[in-house]
Coordinates of N, CA and C in Angstrom, one line a residue:
Chain B
S78 N 76.0 68.7 108.5 CA 75.3 67.9 107.5 C 76.2 66.7 107.1
Q79 N 75.6 65.6 106.7 CA 76.3 64.4 106.3 C 77.0 64.6 105.0
Q80 N 78.2 64.3 104.9 CA 79.0 64.5 103.7 C 79.0 63.2 102.9
G81 N 79.6 62.2 103.4 CA 79.7 61.0 102.7 C 78.4 60.3 102.6
E82 N 78.2 59.7 101.4 CA 77.0 58.9 101.3 C 77.3 57.8 100.4
E83 N 77.3 56.6 100.9 CA 77.6 55.4 100.1 C 76.3 55.0 99.3
D84 N 76.5 54.4 98.2 CA 75.4 53.7 97.6 C 75.0 52.7 98.6
P85 N 73.7 52.7 99.0 CA 73.3 51.8 100.1 C 73.2 50.3 99.7
Q86 N 74.4 49.7 99.5 CA 74.4 48.4 99.0 C 74.6 47.4 100.1
A87 N 74.1 46.2 99.9 CA 74.4 45.1 100.7 C 75.0 44.1 99.8
L88 N 76.2 43.9 99.9 CA 76.9 42.9 99.0 C 77.1 41.6 99.6
S89 N 76.8 40.6 98.8 CA 77.0 39.2 99.3 C 77.9 38.5 98.2
I90 N 79.1 38.2 98.6 CA 80.1 37.6 97.7 C 80.7 36.3 98.2
Q91 N 81.3 35.6 97.3 CA 82.0 34.4 97.7 C 83.4 34.7 98.1
E92 N 83.9 34.0 99.0 CA 85.3 34.1 99.4 C 86.2 34.0 98.2
G93 N 87.2 35.0 98.1 CA 88.1 35.0 97.0 C 87.7 36.0 95.9
E94 N 86.4 36.4 95.9 CA 86.0 37.4 94.9 C 86.4 38.8 95.4
N95 N 86.2 39.8 94.5 CA 86.5 41.2 94.9 C 85.2 41.9 95.3
A96 N 85.3 42.8 96.2 CA 84.2 43.6 96.6 C 84.4 45.1 96.3
T97 N 83.5 45.7 95.7 CA 83.7 47.1 95.4 C 82.5 47.9 95.9
M98 N 82.8 49.0 96.6 CA 81.7 49.9 97.1 C 82.0 51.3 96.8
N99 N 81.0 52.1 96.7 CA 81.2 53.5 96.3 C 80.7 54.5 97.3
C100 N 81.2 55.7 97.2 CA 80.8 56.8 98.1 C 80.8 58.1 97.3
S101 N 79.8 58.9 97.6 CA 79.7 60.2 97.0 C 79.6 61.2 98.1
Y102 N 80.0 62.5 97.8 CA 79.9 63.5 98.8 C 79.5 64.8 98.1
K103 N 79.2 65.8 98.9 CA 78.6 67.0 98.3 C 79.5 68.2 98.2
T104 N 80.4 68.4 99.2 CA 81.2 69.6 99.2 C 82.6 69.3 99.1
S105 N 83.5 70.3 99.0 CA 84.9 70.1 98.9 C 85.4 69.4 100.2
I106 N 86.5 68.6 100.0 CA 87.0 67.9 101.1 C 88.5 68.1 101.3
N107 N 89.0 67.8 102.5 CA 90.5 67.8 102.7 C 91.0 66.4 102.5
N108 N 90.3 65.4 103.0 CA 90.6 64.0 102.8 C 89.3 63.1 102.9
L109 N 89.4 61.9 102.4 CA 88.3 61.0 102.5 C 88.9 59.7 103.1
Q110 N 88.2 59.1 104.1 CA 88.7 57.9 104.8 C 87.6 56.8 104.7
W111 N 88.1 55.6 104.8 CA 87.2 54.5 104.9 C 87.4 53.8 106.2
Y112 N 86.3 53.3 106.8 CA 86.4 52.6 108.1 C 85.6 51.3 108.0
R113 N 85.9 50.4 108.8 CA 85.2 49.1 108.8 C 84.6 49.0 110.2
Q114 N 83.4 48.4 110.3 CA 82.7 48.2 111.6 C 82.1 46.8 111.6
N115 N 82.6 46.0 112.5 CA 82.0 44.7 112.7 C 80.8 44.9 113.6
S116 N 79.8 44.0 113.5 CA 78.5 44.2 114.0 C 78.4 44.8 115.4
G117 N 77.9 46.1 115.5 CA 77.7 46.7 116.8 C 79.0 47.1 117.5
R118 N 80.1 47.0 116.8 CA 81.4 47.4 117.5 C 81.9 48.7 117.1
G119 N 83.1 49.1 117.5 CA 83.7 50.3 117.1 C 84.2 50.3 115.7
L120 N 84.5 51.5 115.2 CA 85.0 51.6 113.8 C 86.5 51.5 113.8
V121 N 87.0 50.8 112.7 CA 88.4 50.7 112.6 C 88.9 51.4 111.3
H122 N 89.8 52.3 111.4 CA 90.3 53.0 110.2 C 91.0 52.0 109.2
L123 N 90.7 52.2 107.9 CA 91.3 51.3 106.9 C 92.3 52.1 106.1
I124 N 91.9 53.2 105.6 CA 92.7 53.9 104.6 C 92.2 55.4 104.5
L125 N 93.2 56.3 104.2 CA 92.9 57.7 104.0 C 93.5 58.1 102.7
I126 N 92.7 58.9 101.9 CA 93.2 59.4 100.7 C 93.0 60.9 100.7
R127 N 94.0 61.7 100.4 CA 93.9 63.1 100.4 C 93.3 63.7 99.1
S128 N 92.9 64.9 99.2 CA 92.1 65.4 98.0 C 93.0 65.6 96.8
N129 N 94.3 65.6 97.0 CA 95.2 65.7 95.8 C 95.7 64.4 95.3
E130 N 95.2 63.3 95.9 CA 95.6 62.0 95.5 C 94.4 61.3 94.7
R131 N 94.8 60.4 93.8 CA 93.7 59.8 92.9 C 93.5 58.3 93.3
E132 N 94.6 57.7 93.8 CA 94.5 56.3 94.0 C 95.5 56.0 95.2
K133 N 95.1 55.0 96.0 CA 95.9 54.6 97.1 C 95.7 53.1 97.3
H134 N 96.8 52.4 97.7 CA 96.7 51.0 98.0 C 97.2 50.8 99.4
S135 N 96.6 49.8 100.1 CA 97.0 49.3 101.3 C 96.7 47.8 101.5
G136 N 97.7 47.0 101.3 CA 97.4 45.5 101.3 C 96.4 45.1 100.2
R137 N 95.3 44.5 100.6 CA 94.3 44.1 99.7 C 93.3 45.2 99.4
L138 N 93.5 46.4 99.9 CA 92.6 47.5 99.7 C 93.1 48.5 98.6
R139 N 92.2 48.9 97.8 CA 92.5 50.0 96.8 C 91.4 51.0 96.9
V140 N 91.8 52.2 97.1 CA 90.8 53.3 97.1 C 91.1 54.3 96.0
T141 N 90.0 54.8 95.3 CA 90.2 55.8 94.3 C 89.4 57.0 94.8
L142 N 89.8 58.2 94.3 CA 89.1 59.4 94.6 C 89.0 60.2 93.3
D143 N 87.8 60.7 93.0 CA 87.6 61.5 91.8 C 86.9 62.8 92.4
T144 N 87.7 63.8 92.6 CA 87.2 65.1 93.2 C 86.3 65.8 92.2
S145 N 86.4 65.6 90.9 CA 85.5 66.3 89.9 C 84.1 65.7 90.0
K146 N 84.0 64.4 90.3 CA 82.7 63.8 90.5 C 82.3 63.7 91.9
K147 N 83.2 64.1 92.8 CA 82.9 64.0 94.2 C 82.5 62.6 94.6
S148 N 83.4 61.7 94.3 CA 83.1 60.3 94.5 C 84.4 59.5 94.8
S149 N 84.2 58.4 95.5 CA 85.3 57.5 95.9 C 84.8 56.1 95.8
S150 N 85.8 55.2 95.6 CA 85.4 53.7 95.6 C 86.5 53.0 96.4
L151 N 86.0 51.9 97.1 CA 86.9 51.1 97.8 C 86.8 49.7 97.2
L152 N 87.9 49.1 96.9 CA 88.0 47.8 96.4 C 88.7 46.9 97.4
I153 N 88.1 45.8 97.7 CA 88.8 44.8 98.5 C 89.0 43.6 97.6
T154 N 90.2 43.2 97.4 CA 90.5 42.1 96.5 C 90.7 40.8 97.4
A155 N 90.4 39.7 96.7 CA 90.5 38.4 97.3 C 89.9 38.3 98.7
S156 N 88.6 38.6 98.7 CA 87.9 38.7 100.0 C 88.0 37.5 100.8
R157 N 87.9 37.7 102.1 CA 87.9 36.6 103.1 C 86.7 36.7 104.0
A158 N 86.4 35.6 104.6 CA 85.2 35.6 105.5 C 85.3 36.7 106.6
A159 N 86.6 36.9 107.0 CA 86.8 38.0 108.1 C 86.5 39.4 107.6
D160 N 86.4 39.6 106.3 CA 86.0 40.9 105.7 C 84.6 41.2 105.9
T161 N 83.8 40.3 106.3 CA 82.3 40.5 106.6 C 82.2 41.6 107.6
A162 N 81.6 42.7 107.2 CA 81.5 43.9 108.0 C 80.7 45.0 107.3
S163 N 80.5 46.1 108.0 CA 80.0 47.3 107.3 C 81.1 48.2 107.1
Y164 N 81.1 48.9 105.9 CA 82.2 49.8 105.5 C 81.6 51.2 105.3
F165 N 82.3 52.2 105.9 CA 81.8 53.5 105.9 C 82.9 54.4 105.3
C166 N 82.4 55.3 104.4 CA 83.3 56.4 104.0 C 83.1 57.6 104.9
A167 N 84.1 58.5 105.1 CA 83.9 59.6 105.9 C 84.8 60.7 105.3
T168 N 84.3 62.0 105.3 CA 85.0 63.1 104.8 C 85.4 64.1 105.8
D169 N 86.5 64.7 105.6 CA 87.1 65.7 106.5 C 87.2 67.0 105.6
R170 N 86.4 68.0 106.0 CA 86.4 69.2 105.2 C 87.6 70.1 105.4
P171 N 87.9 71.0 104.4 CA 89.0 71.9 104.5 C 88.7 72.9 105.7
P172 N 89.7 73.4 106.4 CA 91.1 73.2 106.0 C 91.7 71.9 106.5
G173 N 90.9 71.1 107.2 CA 91.4 69.7 107.6 C 92.1 69.8 108.9
G174 N 92.3 68.6 109.4 CA 93.1 68.4 110.6 C 92.3 68.6 111.8
N175 N 91.0 68.8 111.7 CA 90.1 68.9 112.9 C 89.4 67.6 113.2
N176 N 89.5 66.7 112.3 CA 89.0 65.3 112.5 C 87.5 65.3 112.9
R177 N 86.7 66.3 112.4 CA 85.3 66.3 112.6 C 84.7 65.6 111.3
L178 N 84.6 64.3 111.3 CA 84.3 63.6 110.1 C 82.8 63.5 109.9
A179 N 82.4 63.5 108.6 CA 81.0 63.3 108.2 C 81.0 61.9 107.6
F180 N 80.2 61.0 108.1 CA 80.1 59.6 107.7 C 78.9 59.4 106.8
G181 N 79.1 58.4 105.8 CA 78.0 57.9 105.0 C 77.2 56.9 105.8
K182 N 76.3 56.3 105.1 CA 75.4 55.3 105.7 C 75.9 53.9 105.8
G183 N 76.9 53.7 105.0 CA 77.6 52.4 105.1 C 77.1 51.4 104.1
N184 N 78.0 50.5 103.8 CA 77.8 49.3 102.9 C 78.0 48.1 103.7
Q185 N 77.0 47.2 103.7 CA 77.1 45.9 104.4 C 77.7 44.8 103.5
V186 N 78.8 44.2 103.8 CA 79.4 43.2 103.0 C 79.4 41.9 103.7
V187 N 78.9 40.9 103.1 CA 78.9 39.5 103.6 C 79.8 38.7 102.7
V188 N 80.8 38.1 103.2 CA 81.7 37.2 102.5 C 81.4 35.7 102.9
I189 N 80.9 35.0 101.9 CA 80.5 33.6 102.2 C 81.7 32.6 102.0
P190 N 82.0 31.9 103.0 CA 83.2 31.0 102.9 C 83.0 29.9 101.9
Chain X
A199 N 97.5 51.9 125.5 CA 96.1 51.4 125.6 C 95.2 52.2 124.6
G200 N 94.2 51.5 124.1 CA 93.3 52.1 123.1 C 92.2 52.9 123.8
V201 N 91.2 53.3 123.1 CA 90.1 54.0 123.6 C 89.1 53.1 124.3
T202 N 88.8 53.4 125.5 CA 87.9 52.6 126.3 C 86.6 53.4 126.6
Q203 N 85.5 52.7 126.5 CA 84.2 53.4 126.8 C 83.4 52.6 127.9
T204 N 82.8 53.3 128.8 CA 81.9 52.7 129.8 C 80.7 53.5 130.0
P205 N 79.5 52.8 130.3 CA 79.4 51.4 130.2 C 79.2 50.9 128.8
R206 N 79.2 49.6 128.5 CA 79.1 49.1 127.2 C 77.6 49.1 126.8
Y207 N 76.7 48.8 127.8 CA 75.3 48.7 127.5 C 74.6 49.3 128.7
L208 N 73.5 50.0 128.4 CA 72.6 50.6 129.4 C 71.2 50.8 128.9
I209 N 70.3 50.7 129.8 CA 68.9 51.0 129.5 C 68.4 52.0 130.4
K210 N 67.7 53.0 129.8 CA 67.1 54.1 130.6 C 65.7 54.3 130.1
T211 N 64.9 55.1 130.8 CA 63.6 55.4 130.4 C 63.5 56.9 130.0
R212 N 62.5 57.2 129.3 CA 62.3 58.6 128.8 C 62.3 59.6 130.0
G213 N 63.0 60.7 129.7 CA 63.1 61.8 130.7 C 64.3 61.6 131.6
Q214 N 64.9 60.5 131.7 CA 66.1 60.3 132.5 C 67.3 61.0 131.9
Q215 N 68.4 60.9 132.7 CA 69.6 61.5 132.3 C 70.7 60.4 132.2
V216 N 71.7 60.5 131.3 CA 72.7 59.5 131.2 C 74.1 60.1 131.1
T217 N 75.1 59.5 131.6 CA 76.5 59.9 131.5 C 77.3 58.8 130.9
L218 N 77.9 59.0 129.8 CA 78.8 58.0 129.2 C 80.2 58.5 129.3
R219 N 81.1 57.6 129.5 CA 82.5 57.9 129.7 C 83.5 57.3 128.7
C220 N 84.6 58.1 128.5 CA 85.5 57.7 127.5 C 87.0 58.0 128.0
S221 N 87.8 57.0 127.8 CA 89.3 57.3 128.1 C 90.0 57.3 126.7
S222 N 90.6 58.3 126.4 CA 91.3 58.4 125.1 C 92.5 57.6 125.1
Q223 N 93.0 57.4 123.8 CA 94.2 56.6 123.6 C 95.4 57.5 124.2
S224 N 96.4 56.8 124.7 CA 97.5 57.4 125.3 C 98.1 58.4 124.3
G225 N 98.4 59.6 124.8 CA 99.0 60.6 123.9 C 98.0 61.5 123.1
H226 N 96.8 61.1 123.1 CA 95.7 61.8 122.3 C 95.1 62.9 123.2
N227 N 95.0 64.1 122.7 CA 94.4 65.2 123.5 C 93.0 65.6 122.9
T228 N 92.6 65.0 121.9 CA 91.3 65.4 121.2 C 90.3 64.2 121.3
V229 N 89.1 64.5 121.7 CA 88.1 63.5 121.8 C 86.9 63.9 121.1
S230 N 86.3 63.1 120.2 CA 85.1 63.4 119.5 C 84.0 62.3 119.9
W231 N 82.8 62.8 119.9 CA 81.7 61.9 120.2 C 80.8 61.8 119.0
Y232 N 80.3 60.6 118.7 CA 79.4 60.3 117.6 C 78.2 59.5 118.1
Q233 N 77.1 59.7 117.4 CA 75.9 58.9 117.7 C 75.6 58.1 116.4
Q234 N 75.4 56.8 116.6 CA 75.1 56.0 115.5 C 73.8 55.2 115.7
A235 N 72.8 55.7 115.0 CA 71.5 55.0 115.1 C 71.6 53.7 114.3
L236 N 70.7 52.7 114.6 CA 70.7 51.4 114.0 C 70.6 51.5 112.5
G237 N 71.5 50.9 111.8 CA 71.5 50.9 110.3 C 72.0 52.2 109.7
Q238 N 72.5 53.1 110.4 CA 73.0 54.4 109.9 C 74.5 54.6 110.2
G239 N 75.0 55.6 109.6 CA 76.4 56.0 109.8 C 76.5 56.9 111.1
P240 N 77.7 56.9 111.6 CA 77.9 57.8 112.8 C 77.6 59.3 112.5
Q241 N 77.0 60.0 113.4 CA 76.8 61.4 113.3 C 77.6 62.2 114.3
F242 N 78.3 63.2 113.9 CA 79.2 64.0 114.8 C 78.3 64.7 115.8
I243 N 78.6 64.5 117.1 CA 78.0 65.3 118.2 C 78.8 66.5 118.5
F244 N 80.0 66.3 119.1 CA 80.9 67.4 119.4 C 82.3 66.8 119.6
Q245 N 83.2 67.8 119.7 CA 84.6 67.4 119.9 C 85.2 68.3 121.0
Y246 N 86.1 67.7 121.8 CA 86.8 68.4 122.8 C 88.3 68.4 122.6
Y247 N 88.9 69.5 122.7 CA 90.3 69.7 122.6 C 90.9 70.4 123.8
R248 N 91.7 69.8 124.5 CA 92.3 70.5 125.7 C 91.3 71.1 126.6
E249 N 90.2 70.3 126.9 CA 89.2 70.6 127.8 C 88.2 71.6 127.3
E250 N 88.3 72.1 126.1 CA 87.3 73.0 125.5 C 86.5 72.4 124.4
E251 N 85.3 72.7 124.3 CA 84.5 72.2 123.1 C 85.0 72.9 121.9
N252 N 85.3 72.1 120.9 CA 86.0 72.5 119.7 C 85.2 72.0 118.4
G253 N 83.9 72.5 118.4 CA 83.1 72.1 117.3 C 81.9 71.3 117.7
R254 N 80.7 71.5 117.2 CA 79.5 70.8 117.5 C 78.7 70.5 116.3
G255 N 78.1 69.3 116.3 CA 77.2 69.0 115.2 C 75.8 69.5 115.5
N256 N 74.8 68.9 114.8 CA 73.5 69.4 114.9 C 72.7 68.6 115.9
F257 N 73.1 68.8 117.2 CA 72.5 68.2 118.3 C 72.0 69.2 119.3
P258 N 70.9 69.0 120.0 CA 70.3 70.0 120.9 C 71.2 70.2 122.1
P259 N 71.0 71.2 122.9 CA 71.8 71.5 124.1 C 71.7 70.5 125.2
R260 N 70.7 69.6 125.1 CA 70.6 68.6 126.2 C 71.7 67.6 126.0
F261 N 72.4 67.6 124.9 CA 73.7 66.8 124.7 C 74.8 67.7 125.1
S262 N 75.5 67.4 126.2 CA 76.6 68.2 126.7 C 77.8 67.3 127.0
G263 N 79.0 67.9 127.2 CA 80.1 67.1 127.4 C 81.1 67.8 128.3
L264 N 82.1 67.0 128.6 CA 83.3 67.5 129.4 C 84.5 66.8 128.9
Q265 N 85.7 67.5 129.1 CA 86.9 66.8 128.9 C 87.8 67.2 130.2
F266 N 88.5 66.2 130.7 CA 89.2 66.4 131.9 C 90.7 66.6 131.6
P267 N 91.5 67.0 132.6 CA 92.9 67.3 132.4 C 93.7 66.1 131.8
N268 N 93.2 64.9 132.1 CA 93.9 63.7 131.6 C 93.3 63.3 130.2
Y269 N 92.5 64.2 129.6 CA 91.9 64.1 128.3 C 90.8 63.0 128.2
S270 N 90.4 62.4 129.3 CA 89.2 61.6 129.3 C 88.0 62.5 129.1
S271 N 86.9 61.9 128.8 CA 85.7 62.7 128.4 C 84.4 62.1 128.9
E272 N 83.4 62.9 129.0 CA 82.1 62.5 129.3 C 81.1 63.0 128.3
L273 N 80.1 62.3 128.0 CA 79.0 62.7 127.2 C 77.7 62.6 128.2
N274 N 77.0 63.7 128.3 CA 75.8 63.7 129.1 C 74.6 64.0 128.2
V275 N 73.6 63.3 128.4 CA 72.3 63.5 127.7 C 71.2 63.7 128.8
N276 N 70.5 64.8 128.7 CA 69.4 65.1 129.7 C 68.1 64.8 129.0
A277 N 67.1 64.6 129.8 CA 65.7 64.5 129.2 C 65.7 63.5 128.1
L278 N 66.1 62.3 128.3 CA 66.2 61.3 127.2 C 64.9 61.1 126.5
E279 N 65.0 61.0 125.2 CA 63.9 60.7 124.3 C 64.2 59.3 123.6
L280 N 63.1 58.7 123.1 CA 63.2 57.4 122.5 C 64.2 57.4 121.4
D281 N 64.3 58.5 120.6 CA 65.2 58.6 119.5 C 66.6 58.7 119.9
D282 N 66.9 58.8 121.2 CA 68.3 58.8 121.6 C 68.9 57.4 121.7
S283 N 68.0 56.4 121.5 CA 68.5 55.1 121.5 C 69.5 54.9 120.4
A284 N 70.7 54.5 120.7 CA 71.8 54.5 119.6 C 73.0 53.9 120.3
L285 N 74.0 53.7 119.4 CA 75.4 53.4 119.8 C 76.1 54.7 119.9
Y286 N 76.7 55.0 121.0 CA 77.5 56.3 121.2 C 79.0 55.9 121.1
L287 N 79.6 56.5 120.2 CA 81.0 56.2 119.9 C 81.9 57.4 120.3
C288 N 83.0 57.0 121.0 CA 84.0 58.0 121.3 C 85.2 57.7 120.4
A289 N 85.8 58.8 120.0 CA 87.0 58.6 119.1 C 88.1 59.6 119.6
S290 N 89.3 59.2 119.6 CA 90.4 60.1 120.0 C 91.4 60.3 118.8
S291 N 92.1 61.4 118.9 CA 93.1 61.7 117.9 C 94.1 62.6 118.5
P292 N 95.4 62.6 118.0 CA 96.4 63.4 118.6 C 96.2 64.9 118.0
G293 N 96.4 65.8 118.9 CA 96.3 67.2 118.4 C 97.4 67.6 117.5
Q294 N 98.6 67.1 117.8 CA 99.7 67.4 116.9 C 100.2 66.1 116.2
G295 N 100.8 66.3 115.1 CA 101.1 65.1 114.3 C 99.9 64.3 113.9
N296 N 98.9 65.1 113.6 CA 97.6 64.5 113.3 C 97.6 63.9 111.9
T297 N 97.4 62.6 111.8 CA 97.4 62.0 110.5 C 96.0 62.0 109.8
G298 N 95.0 62.4 110.6 CA 93.7 62.5 110.1 C 92.7 61.4 110.5
E299 N 93.3 60.3 110.9 CA 92.4 59.2 111.3 C 91.9 59.3 112.7
L300 N 90.8 58.7 113.0 CA 90.2 58.6 114.3 C 90.4 57.2 114.9
F301 N 90.6 57.1 116.2 CA 90.7 55.9 116.9 C 89.5 55.7 117.8
F302 N 88.6 54.7 117.4 CA 87.4 54.6 118.1 C 87.4 53.6 119.2
G303 N 86.5 53.8 120.2 CA 86.2 52.8 121.2 C 85.2 51.9 120.7
E304 N 84.8 50.9 121.6 CA 83.8 49.9 121.2 C 82.4 50.5 121.3
G305 N 82.2 51.6 121.9 CA 80.9 52.2 121.9 C 80.1 51.9 123.2
S306 N 79.1 52.7 123.5 CA 78.1 52.5 124.6 C 76.8 52.4 123.9
R307 N 76.1 51.2 124.1 CA 74.8 51.0 123.5 C 73.7 51.4 124.5
L308 N 73.0 52.5 124.1 CA 72.0 53.1 125.0 C 70.6 52.7 124.4
T309 N 69.8 52.2 125.2 CA 68.4 51.9 124.9 C 67.5 52.8 125.8
V310 N 66.6 53.5 125.2 CA 65.7 54.4 125.9 C 64.3 53.8 125.7
L311 N 63.7 53.4 126.9 CA 62.3 52.8 126.8 C 61.2 53.8 127.2

């Protein structure tokens, strides 16, 4: 069954603005990951946050995890035109390490130069 | 070298059979296959670890696979249906030292007419 489910947003923002997208899931997780997909291409891993972490940063990315609410958010700061893509959250259930991820439906982000 | 998938695009008709191929990233012994319908997130089909199926999603038996001693993999779909039209993604990961992330290929775009 599908675990991650993003708010089915299509964001359109100006270059330099911040983009925030959310993800909710239904059962307990080992970790939650975010991936980016350019139109019709493969997915690229962005960031992973473990169930015992609450916030993580990687460059312009900030991800939060609230296990009590079973939700996560991804923030992209100072967006660039190259950030235009679809963003998916994916969950890995306990005990983890098997990499059988459940993906959400994705958020489409358009950054206008 | 990264994950490579062939063919990138193919067109089949209902009832036909298709084989998709994937070469995993160097050093990775685990391969997972995902189906991504247009506008949706990837759905887990199955995973292979050291030539054995290691988990399967909610897909019928006409979806089958193989993994070879060099860890490359095939996805076979028999009796194709229109709803099988999708992007098929292969992802590899290391069995040991697993950080949790998946490394995806560019996908094989299957159209069933």
